[in-house]
């Protein structure tokens, strides 16, 4: 198996306005986007959301193949969701074969749910495609900072995420080396049923975890030697600033929300 | 928090993100709509031995990592690990053994993973029967792996709950 072929992160470097937005704004707008998807109740509402996301993708200059790549792992879920909704929703039958019944309402619901799922994945993919993992971590820490007052350890969580992201490539390399060393001694990781493969993982996992714990101890010692004492009173090398492009994005998002909300409640009247 | 708790949490979070990515081809099971990678719960399970806060952080960290790499549905299921990790870590702090804690949190894990996928369009049957039972089996296998890794690790590293008050 080719561990090294794994793409570390989905970040696609670029210098577009969306790449350069403050990560806090991008994260919050992504959360708002997800909420809007569950507010939409008809297809005209989706028109506004689709236009919004298409404009975002266009401005970010992220190639469409990356967007589709984000959708691929969930095609199975998508198809099953569609099938369940098409055939199990009560309503007016438009086609049947034996006990299988396709209803107009089911077909409509299947399409609706699928659009929602696709937009959900495209929206969150865009966030991770245009924001580096370290910037995401910075954004998350600053978003969580106000909650420190009620005991949420924002700094510790952000520090842990930064350490995790930094060590993923290192540990991947190590896993690859350990796997090859064990295979050189006769270990077989790829044949047999799933239970045998799980057992075969132990000679790989044990050294991997031992090395991880040793690295953790060494890193903790090094951090303390450099006077790390936790989040209080620390300054920040990289400052985040909200700029004009962030305000523009916020305004456009508010307009989109207003259109969706008006559309929903006008139809309800 | 001590620096050591943060660094151990960071490394275990890295492993919990890494294992599905690196070994998904070998240990991955996909029975739509259920998908899982054996051994992917082991880092969270071992984090329970450090402290409750480390277990929660590894669960949350892996959820954030999965959102970055695999999308929201997998991330939502990973976030559940913070909850069972916390309960398990508390049990270990109170003196229960590692295997007992792992067995006790199995139903919590299965039910929560089933519940958390429902907003994404899974109906009741798919959520509880497929995801729930699949998670129980997955949890059991990973518990056995975690126990094997724990007994192999412990003589070398002497893992024990860190008293965060000292």
CSV table of C-alpha atoms in Angstrom, one decimal, chain A residues 1 3 6-10 34 38 70 73-74 76-77 80-81 84-85 88 113 116-117 120-121 124 127-128 133 136-137 140 153 155-157 159-161 163-165 167-173 175 179 189-190 194-195 197-199 201-202 204-206 208-217 219-221 223-224 228-230, chain B residues 1-15 17-35 38-39 42-44 46-47 50 53-54 56-58 60-62 64-74 118-123 125-126 141 144-145 148-150 152-153 156-157 159:
chain,number,residue,atom,x,y,z
A,1,UNK,CA,0.0,0.0,0.0
A,3,UNK,CA,0.9,5.5,2.5
A,6,UNK,CA,-2.1,10.1,0.8
A,7,UNK,CA,-2.8,13.8,0.4
A,8,UNK,CA,-2.1,15.5,3.7
A,9,UNK,CA,-5.0,17.9,4.1
A,10,UNK,CA,-7.2,19.2,1.4
A,34,UNK,CA,-25.1,24.9,7.1
A,38,UNK,CA,-31.9,23.5,6.9
A,70,UNK,CA,-14.9,15.8,-1.7
A,73,UNK,CA,-16.6,9.3,-0.6
A,74,UNK,CA,-20.3,10.0,0.1
A,76,UNK,CA,-22.9,5.7,-1.5
A,77,UNK,CA,-24.7,7.5,1.2
A,80,UNK,CA,-29.0,5.1,-0.5
A,81,UNK,CA,-30.7,8.3,0.9
A,84,UNK,CA,-35.0,5.2,0.6
A,85,UNK,CA,-36.8,8.5,0.1
A,88,UNK,CA,-40.5,4.5,1.0
A,113,UNK,CA,-32.4,15.8,0.3
A,116,UNK,CA,-29.1,19.6,0.5
A,117,UNK,CA,-26.4,17.0,1.1
A,120,UNK,CA,-23.5,20.8,2.6
A,121,UNK,CA,-20.4,18.9,1.4
A,124,UNK,CA,-17.6,22.6,4.0
A,127,UNK,CA,-13.7,26.0,3.7
A,128,UNK,CA,-11.0,23.4,4.0
A,133,UNK,CA,-5.0,23.7,8.7
A,136,UNK,CA,-8.1,27.0,10.7
A,137,UNK,CA,-6.7,26.1,14.2
A,140,UNK,CA,-11.1,28.0,16.0
A,153,UNK,CA,-10.0,25.8,27.3
A,155,UNK,CA,-5.9,27.8,23.9
A,156,UNK,CA,-5.2,24.2,25.0
A,157,UNK,CA,-7.5,22.8,22.3
A,159,UNK,CA,-2.4,24.0,20.8
A,160,UNK,CA,-3.4,20.3,20.7
A,161,UNK,CA,-4.7,20.7,17.2
A,163,UNK,CA,0.6,19.7,17.5
A,164,UNK,CA,-1.6,17.1,15.9
A,165,UNK,CA,-1.4,18.7,12.4
A,167,UNK,CA,2.9,15.5,13.6
A,168,UNK,CA,0.6,13.8,11.1
A,169,UNK,CA,3.3,13.7,8.3
A,170,UNK,CA,5.9,12.5,10.8
A,171,UNK,CA,3.8,9.7,12.1
A,172,UNK,CA,2.7,8.7,8.6
A,173,UNK,CA,6.3,8.4,7.7
A,175,UNK,CA,4.0,4.1,10.2
A,179,UNK,CA,5.1,-1.5,8.3
A,189,UNK,CA,-1.0,-7.0,6.5
A,190,UNK,CA,-3.2,-7.4,3.4
A,194,UNK,CA,-10.9,-8.5,8.6
A,195,UNK,CA,-10.2,-10.1,12.0
A,197,UNK,CA,-5.9,-8.0,9.6
A,198,UNK,CA,-6.9,-6.4,12.8
A,199,UNK,CA,-4.7,-8.9,14.7
A,201,UNK,CA,-2.2,-4.4,13.2
A,202,UNK,CA,-0.9,-4.9,16.7
A,204,UNK,CA,2.3,-2.1,13.8
A,205,UNK,CA,0.3,-0.1,16.4
A,206,UNK,CA,2.4,-0.9,19.4
A,208,UNK,CA,3.7,3.5,16.6
A,209,UNK,CA,2.1,4.3,20.0
A,210,UNK,CA,5.4,3.9,21.8
A,211,UNK,CA,7.0,6.3,19.5
A,212,UNK,CA,4.1,8.7,19.8
A,213,UNK,CA,4.3,8.7,23.6
A,214,UNK,CA,8.0,9.2,23.5
A,215,UNK,CA,7.7,12.1,21.2
A,216,UNK,CA,5.0,13.6,23.4
A,217,UNK,CA,7.3,13.4,26.5
A,219,UNK,CA,8.1,17.7,23.2
A,220,UNK,CA,6.5,18.5,26.6
A,221,UNK,CA,10.0,18.7,28.1
A,223,UNK,CA,8.2,23.2,25.6
A,224,UNK,CA,8.6,23.6,29.4
A,228,UNK,CA,5.7,27.2,28.3
A,229,UNK,CA,3.1,27.5,31.1
A,230,UNK,CA,-0.2,27.4,29.3
B,1,UNK,CA,-3.2,21.6,31.9
B,2,UNK,CA,0.3,20.3,32.0
B,3,UNK,CA,2.3,20.5,28.8
B,4,UNK,CA,2.6,16.7,28.8
B,5,UNK,CA,-1.2,16.3,28.7
B,6,UNK,CA,-1.3,18.7,25.7
B,7,UNK,CA,1.5,17.0,23.8
B,8,UNK,CA,0.1,13.5,24.5
B,9,UNK,CA,-3.3,14.7,23.4
B,10,UNK,CA,-1.8,16.2,20.3
B,11,UNK,CA,0.0,13.0,19.3
B,12,UNK,CA,-3.0,10.8,20.0
B,13,UNK,CA,-5.2,13.2,18.0
B,14,UNK,CA,-2.7,12.9,15.1
B,15,UNK,CA,-2.9,9.1,15.3
B,17,UNK,CA,-6.8,11.2,12.2
B,18,UNK,CA,-3.9,9.2,10.7
B,19,UNK,CA,-5.1,5.7,11.2
B,20,UNK,CA,-8.2,5.9,8.9
B,21,UNK,CA,-6.1,7.8,6.3
B,22,UNK,CA,-3.2,5.5,6.3
B,23,UNK,CA,-4.9,2.1,6.8
B,24,UNK,CA,-8.3,2.7,5.4
B,25,UNK,CA,-7.4,0.5,2.4
B,26,UNK,CA,-6.4,-2.4,4.6
B,27,UNK,CA,-8.8,-2.1,7.6
B,28,UNK,CA,-11.6,-0.2,6.0
B,29,UNK,CA,-15.1,-1.6,6.0
B,30,UNK,CA,-17.8,0.0,3.9
B,31,UNK,CA,-21.4,-1.4,4.2
B,32,UNK,CA,-23.3,1.6,3.0
B,33,UNK,CA,-24.3,3.8,4.7
B,34,UNK,CA,-21.9,2.5,7.4
B,35,UNK,CA,-18.2,3.0,7.1
B,38,UNK,CA,-10.7,-0.8,12.5
B,39,UNK,CA,-8.3,0.5,15.1
B,42,UNK,CA,-7.7,3.1,19.8
B,43,UNK,CA,-6.2,6.5,20.3
B,44,UNK,CA,-9.3,7.9,22.0
B,46,UNK,CA,-5.8,5.1,25.2
B,47,UNK,CA,-6.4,8.8,25.9
B,50,UNK,CA,-4.3,9.9,30.6
B,53,UNK,CA,-9.8,16.3,29.6
B,54,UNK,CA,-7.3,14.6,27.3
B,56,UNK,CA,-12.3,14.9,25.4
B,57,UNK,CA,-9.7,16.8,23.5
B,58,UNK,CA,-8.6,13.8,21.4
B,60,UNK,CA,-12.9,16.9,19.6
B,61,UNK,CA,-9.5,17.1,17.9
B,62,UNK,CA,-10.2,14.1,15.7
B,64,UNK,CA,-12.0,18.8,13.7
B,65,UNK,CA,-9.4,16.8,11.8
B,66,UNK,CA,-12.0,14.7,10.0
B,67,UNK,CA,-14.0,17.8,9.1
B,68,UNK,CA,-10.8,19.0,7.5
B,69,UNK,CA,-10.1,15.8,5.6
B,70,UNK,CA,-13.3,13.7,5.3
B,71,UNK,CA,-16.3,16.0,5.6
B,72,UNK,CA,-19.0,16.7,8.1
B,73,UNK,CA,-20.7,13.4,8.5
B,74,UNK,CA,-17.6,11.6,9.5
B,118,UNK,CA,-29.9,11.5,11.8
B,119,UNK,CA,-29.7,15.3,10.9
B,120,UNK,CA,-27.8,14.3,7.7
B,121,UNK,CA,-30.8,12.5,6.3
B,122,UNK,CA,-30.5,9.0,7.8
B,123,UNK,CA,-33.8,7.6,8.9
B,125,UNK,CA,-33.8,2.3,10.8
B,126,UNK,CA,-30.5,3.2,9.1
B,141,UNK,CA,-12.9,-5.1,18.0
B,144,UNK,CA,-9.5,-5.8,22.0
B,145,UNK,CA,-6.8,-4.0,20.1
B,148,UNK,CA,-3.5,-5.6,23.6
B,149,UNK,CA,-1.7,-2.3,22.9
B,150,UNK,CA,-2.2,-1.2,26.5
B,152,UNK,CA,2.2,-4.1,25.6
B,153,UNK,CA,2.8,-0.4,26.3
B,156,UNK,CA,7.5,0.5,29.1
B,157,UNK,CA,5.7,3.7,29.6
B,159,UNK,CA,0.7,4.8,31.7
